[in-house]
Amino acid sequence: MPSYDFALILSRPLYEEELDPLFDRTHGQVTVSIITEPQHAARPGNATASWHAATLAEAVMQVVAHLEDAAPGLHVRQVEADPLLTIRDIAERVGRSVESVRLSITGARGPGGFPASEMSTGGHRLWRWSKIAAWYDIDDPQLREARPTTQAINGWLALRDVVPDIAPTPEDVTSALSAVLTHVA
């Protein structure tokens, strides 16, 4: 079974006492932001996961259920499956050395035009995997699956927040995505 990496935006960070139940459910495969001070409870939270499942949709839906069951009142708001990567992450994914990637970034190696970083955090720049894969001419089946899957699941997450009584079940969404992904991915 493939492993899928994705991030989730949460309605709030988790409280410390919610971490053990989440860890028990996910065996440490989900990392979350936590609340250290009560005034931070109104901020959105985030989670990252590396999850084994037959499809990205199954992986996301399983993690959504684990998060929401482990932390009552918490709601997953959005999914992102095109990860941000460090230079080291890029090197690992493309099978090159860190120095080779660094030289590509500066234009000293390769055709030039290396994608701009998406953001910088803690002195480290981060790049979007889809742009890096395109630059290195890597056909990543998980990226082809990610676009329609995240679009559909984000629509489902929005629908269940607005009109939860008519939103389809997670199983129905996963089943529908499995039926159409071969045609759109």
Tab-separated table of C-alpha atoms in Angstrom:
chain	number	residue	atom	x	y	z
A	1	MET	CA	0.000	0.000	0.000
A	2	PRO	CA	1.380	3.447	-0.887
A	3	SER	CA	2.119	6.089	1.713
A	4	TYR	CA	0.488	9.487	1.207
A	5	ASP	CA	1.780	12.736	2.695
A	6	PHE	CA	-0.722	15.507	3.264
A	7	ALA	CA	-1.594	18.392	5.549
A	8	LEU	CA	-4.894	19.320	7.136
A	9	ILE	CA	-6.162	22.678	8.361
A	10	LEU	CA	-8.109	22.253	11.590
A	11	SER	CA	-10.748	24.369	13.283
A	12	ARG	CA	-8.394	24.691	16.250
A	13	PRO	CA	-5.148	23.280	17.613
A	14	LEU	CA	-5.360	20.259	19.904
A	15	TYR	CA	-5.127	20.378	23.687
A	16	GLU	CA	-2.319	18.449	25.317
A	17	GLU	CA	-4.739	15.928	26.821
A	18	GLU	CA	-5.990	15.103	23.300
A	19	LEU	CA	-2.550	14.013	22.113
A	20	ASP	CA	-2.475	10.562	23.732
A	21	PRO	CA	-5.810	9.466	22.245
A	22	LEU	CA	-4.663	10.697	18.821
A	23	PHE	CA	-1.302	8.949	19.150
A	24	ASP	CA	-3.050	5.714	20.177
A	25	ARG	CA	-5.301	5.908	17.112
A	26	THR	CA	-2.609	6.889	14.592
A	27	HIS	CA	0.535	5.273	16.031
A	28	GLY	CA	2.375	8.582	15.764
A	29	GLN	CA	1.773	8.988	12.007
A	30	VAL	CA	-0.032	12.307	12.490
A	31	THR	CA	1.652	15.439	13.849
A	32	VAL	CA	-0.506	18.309	15.107
A	33	SER	CA	-0.254	21.824	16.473
A	34	ILE	CA	-1.154	22.083	20.145
A	35	ILE	CA	-2.621	24.750	22.391
A	36	THR	CA	-0.195	25.946	25.032
A	37	GLU	CA	-2.251	28.889	26.240
A	38	PRO	CA	-6.076	29.160	26.391
A	39	GLN	CA	-6.170	32.334	24.278
A	40	HIS	CA	-4.781	30.337	21.334
A	41	ALA	CA	-7.877	28.094	21.177
A	42	ALA	CA	-9.523	30.387	18.608
A	43	ARG	CA	-6.672	29.985	16.108
A	44	PRO	CA	-6.772	27.406	13.352
A	45	GLY	CA	-4.666	24.323	13.912
A	46	ASN	CA	-2.838	22.064	11.531
A	47	ALA	CA	-1.912	18.437	11.148
A	48	THR	CA	0.462	16.596	8.869
A	49	ALA	CA	0.228	12.926	8.073
A	50	SER	CA	2.137	10.208	6.301
A	51	TRP	CA	-0.543	7.549	5.948
A	52	HIS	CA	-0.689	4.168	4.226
A	53	ALA	CA	-3.891	3.461	2.312
A	54	ALA	CA	-5.003	2.179	-1.069
A	55	THR	CA	-5.859	5.723	-2.250
A	56	LEU	CA	-5.272	9.284	-1.141
A	57	ALA	CA	-9.005	9.670	-0.502
A	58	GLU	CA	-8.983	6.697	1.889
A	59	ALA	CA	-5.891	8.043	3.648
A	60	VAL	CA	-7.377	11.503	4.137
A	61	MET	CA	-10.765	10.216	5.288
A	62	GLN	CA	-9.155	7.842	7.798
A	63	VAL	CA	-7.025	10.624	9.300
A	64	VAL	CA	-10.000	13.024	9.379
A	65	ALA	CA	-11.973	10.438	11.368
A	66	HIS	CA	-9.080	9.794	13.768
A	67	LEU	CA	-8.547	13.498	14.419
A	68	GLU	CA	-12.200	14.312	14.956
A	69	ASP	CA	-12.770	11.248	17.161
A	70	ALA	CA	-9.669	11.941	19.287
A	71	ALA	CA	-10.515	15.622	19.808
A	72	PRO	CA	-14.245	16.251	20.330
A	73	GLY	CA	-15.359	19.551	18.853
A	74	LEU	CA	-12.445	19.690	16.422
A	75	HIS	CA	-13.294	19.824	12.711
A	76	VAL	CA	-11.029	19.354	9.740
A	77	ARG	CA	-11.532	22.331	7.409
A	78	GLN	CA	-9.227	21.676	4.463
A	79	VAL	CA	-6.723	19.203	3.007
A	80	GLU	CA	-3.534	19.953	1.064
A	81	ALA	CA	-1.716	17.087	-0.675
A	82	ASP	CA	0.983	18.954	-2.600
A	83	PRO	CA	3.628	19.152	0.123
A	84	LEU	CA	6.146	21.862	0.801
A	85	LEU	CA	9.697	20.502	0.797
A	86	THR	CA	13.106	21.517	2.092
A	87	ILE	CA	16.216	21.173	-0.059
A	88	ARG	CA	16.965	17.894	1.745
A	89	ASP	CA	13.415	16.621	1.017
A	90	ILE	CA	13.799	17.559	-2.652
A	91	ALA	CA	17.148	15.762	-2.889
A	92	GLU	CA	15.617	12.625	-1.397
A	93	ARG	CA	12.605	12.658	-3.720
A	94	VAL	CA	14.552	13.310	-6.925
A	95	GLY	CA	17.480	11.013	-6.081
A	96	ARG	CA	20.143	13.733	-6.107
A	97	SER	CA	22.548	15.084	-3.522
A	98	VAL	CA	21.671	18.159	-1.499
A	99	GLU	CA	24.544	19.960	-3.235
A	100	SER	CA	23.176	19.049	-6.676
A	101	VAL	CA	19.778	20.503	-5.731
A	102	ARG	CA	21.411	23.622	-4.270
A	103	LEU	CA	23.324	24.148	-7.524
A	104	SER	CA	20.098	23.735	-9.502
A	105	ILE	CA	18.412	26.347	-7.306
A	106	THR	CA	21.210	28.860	-7.909
A	107	GLY	CA	21.247	28.130	-11.657
A	108	ALA	CA	24.772	26.693	-11.642
A	109	ARG	CA	23.395	23.297	-12.736
A	110	GLY	CA	20.534	22.315	-14.980
A	111	PRO	CA	18.576	24.324	-17.531
A	112	GLY	CA	17.881	27.240	-15.166
A	113	GLY	CA	14.505	28.526	-14.115
A	114	PHE	CA	14.310	26.474	-10.923
A	115	PRO	CA	10.932	27.150	-9.265
A	116	ALA	CA	10.846	29.924	-6.710
A	117	SER	CA	10.382	28.872	-3.118
A	118	GLU	CA	6.844	29.140	-1.780
A	119	MET	CA	7.839	30.376	1.645
A	120	SER	CA	10.628	30.650	4.168
A	121	THR	CA	10.304	29.493	7.743
A	122	GLY	CA	12.951	29.348	10.428
A	123	GLY	CA	15.621	30.344	7.897
A	124	HIS	CA	14.702	27.460	5.571
A	125	ARG	CA	13.038	27.873	2.211
A	126	LEU	CA	10.229	25.545	1.160
A	127	TRP	CA	9.234	24.523	-2.358
A	128	ARG	CA	5.970	23.049	-3.660
A	129	TRP	CA	6.500	19.443	-4.787
A	130	SER	CA	4.336	19.757	-7.921
A	131	LYS	CA	6.572	22.561	-9.242
A	132	ILE	CA	9.762	20.660	-8.400
A	133	ALA	CA	8.475	17.454	-10.013
A	134	ALA	CA	7.614	19.393	-13.177
A	135	TRP	CA	11.065	21.038	-13.273
A	136	TYR	CA	12.815	17.668	-12.921
A	137	ASP	CA	10.298	16.136	-15.382
A	138	ILE	CA	9.095	13.594	-12.821
A	139	ASP	CA	5.700	12.028	-13.435
A	140	ASP	CA	4.371	11.434	-9.918
A	141	PRO	CA	1.134	9.416	-9.924
A	142	GLN	CA	0.351	10.680	-6.424
A	143	LEU	CA	0.367	14.268	-7.696
A	144	ARG	CA	-2.029	13.324	-10.512
A	145	GLU	CA	-4.300	11.769	-7.886
A	146	ALA	CA	-3.876	14.686	-5.454
A	147	ARG	CA	-5.467	17.485	-7.489
A	148	PRO	CA	-8.935	15.977	-8.091
A	149	THR	CA	-8.944	14.229	-4.705
A	150	THR	CA	-8.155	17.332	-2.663
A	151	GLN	CA	-10.608	19.394	-4.690
A	152	ALA	CA	-13.406	16.875	-4.058
A	153	ILE	CA	-12.603	16.352	-0.372
A	154	ASN	CA	-12.298	20.096	0.257
A	155	GLY	CA	-15.736	20.520	-1.340
A	156	TRP	CA	-17.089	17.759	0.897
A	157	LEU	CA	-15.520	19.340	4.009
A	158	ALA	CA	-17.137	22.680	3.138
A	159	LEU	CA	-20.498	21.061	2.400
A	160	ARG	CA	-20.604	19.160	5.696
A	161	ASP	CA	-19.861	22.401	7.575
A	162	VAL	CA	-22.639	24.307	5.802
A	163	VAL	CA	-25.320	21.619	5.469
A	164	PRO	CA	-24.175	18.553	7.410
A	165	ASP	CA	-27.549	16.800	7.062
A	166	ILE	CA	-27.175	16.364	3.299
A	167	ALA	CA	-23.406	15.884	3.004
A	168	PRO	CA	-22.500	12.405	1.758
A	169	THR	CA	-20.718	9.992	4.050
A	170	PRO	CA	-16.918	9.747	3.885
A	171	GLU	CA	-17.344	6.258	2.414
A	172	ASP	CA	-19.561	7.603	-0.377
A	173	VAL	CA	-17.009	10.305	-1.221
A	174	THR	CA	-14.160	7.782	-1.249
A	175	SER	CA	-16.158	5.375	-3.390
A	176	ALA	CA	-17.118	8.087	-5.887
A	177	LEU	CA	-13.506	9.242	-6.155
A	178	SER	CA	-12.300	5.679	-6.731
A	179	ALA	CA	-14.806	5.327	-9.568
A	180	VAL	CA	-13.757	8.492	-11.384
A	181	LEU	CA	-10.037	8.876	-10.653
A	182	THR	CA	-9.010	6.614	-13.510
A	183	HIS	CA	-10.706	9.088	-15.864
A	184	VAL	CA	-9.433	12.371	-14.410
A	185	ALA	CA	-6.040	11.603	-12.864
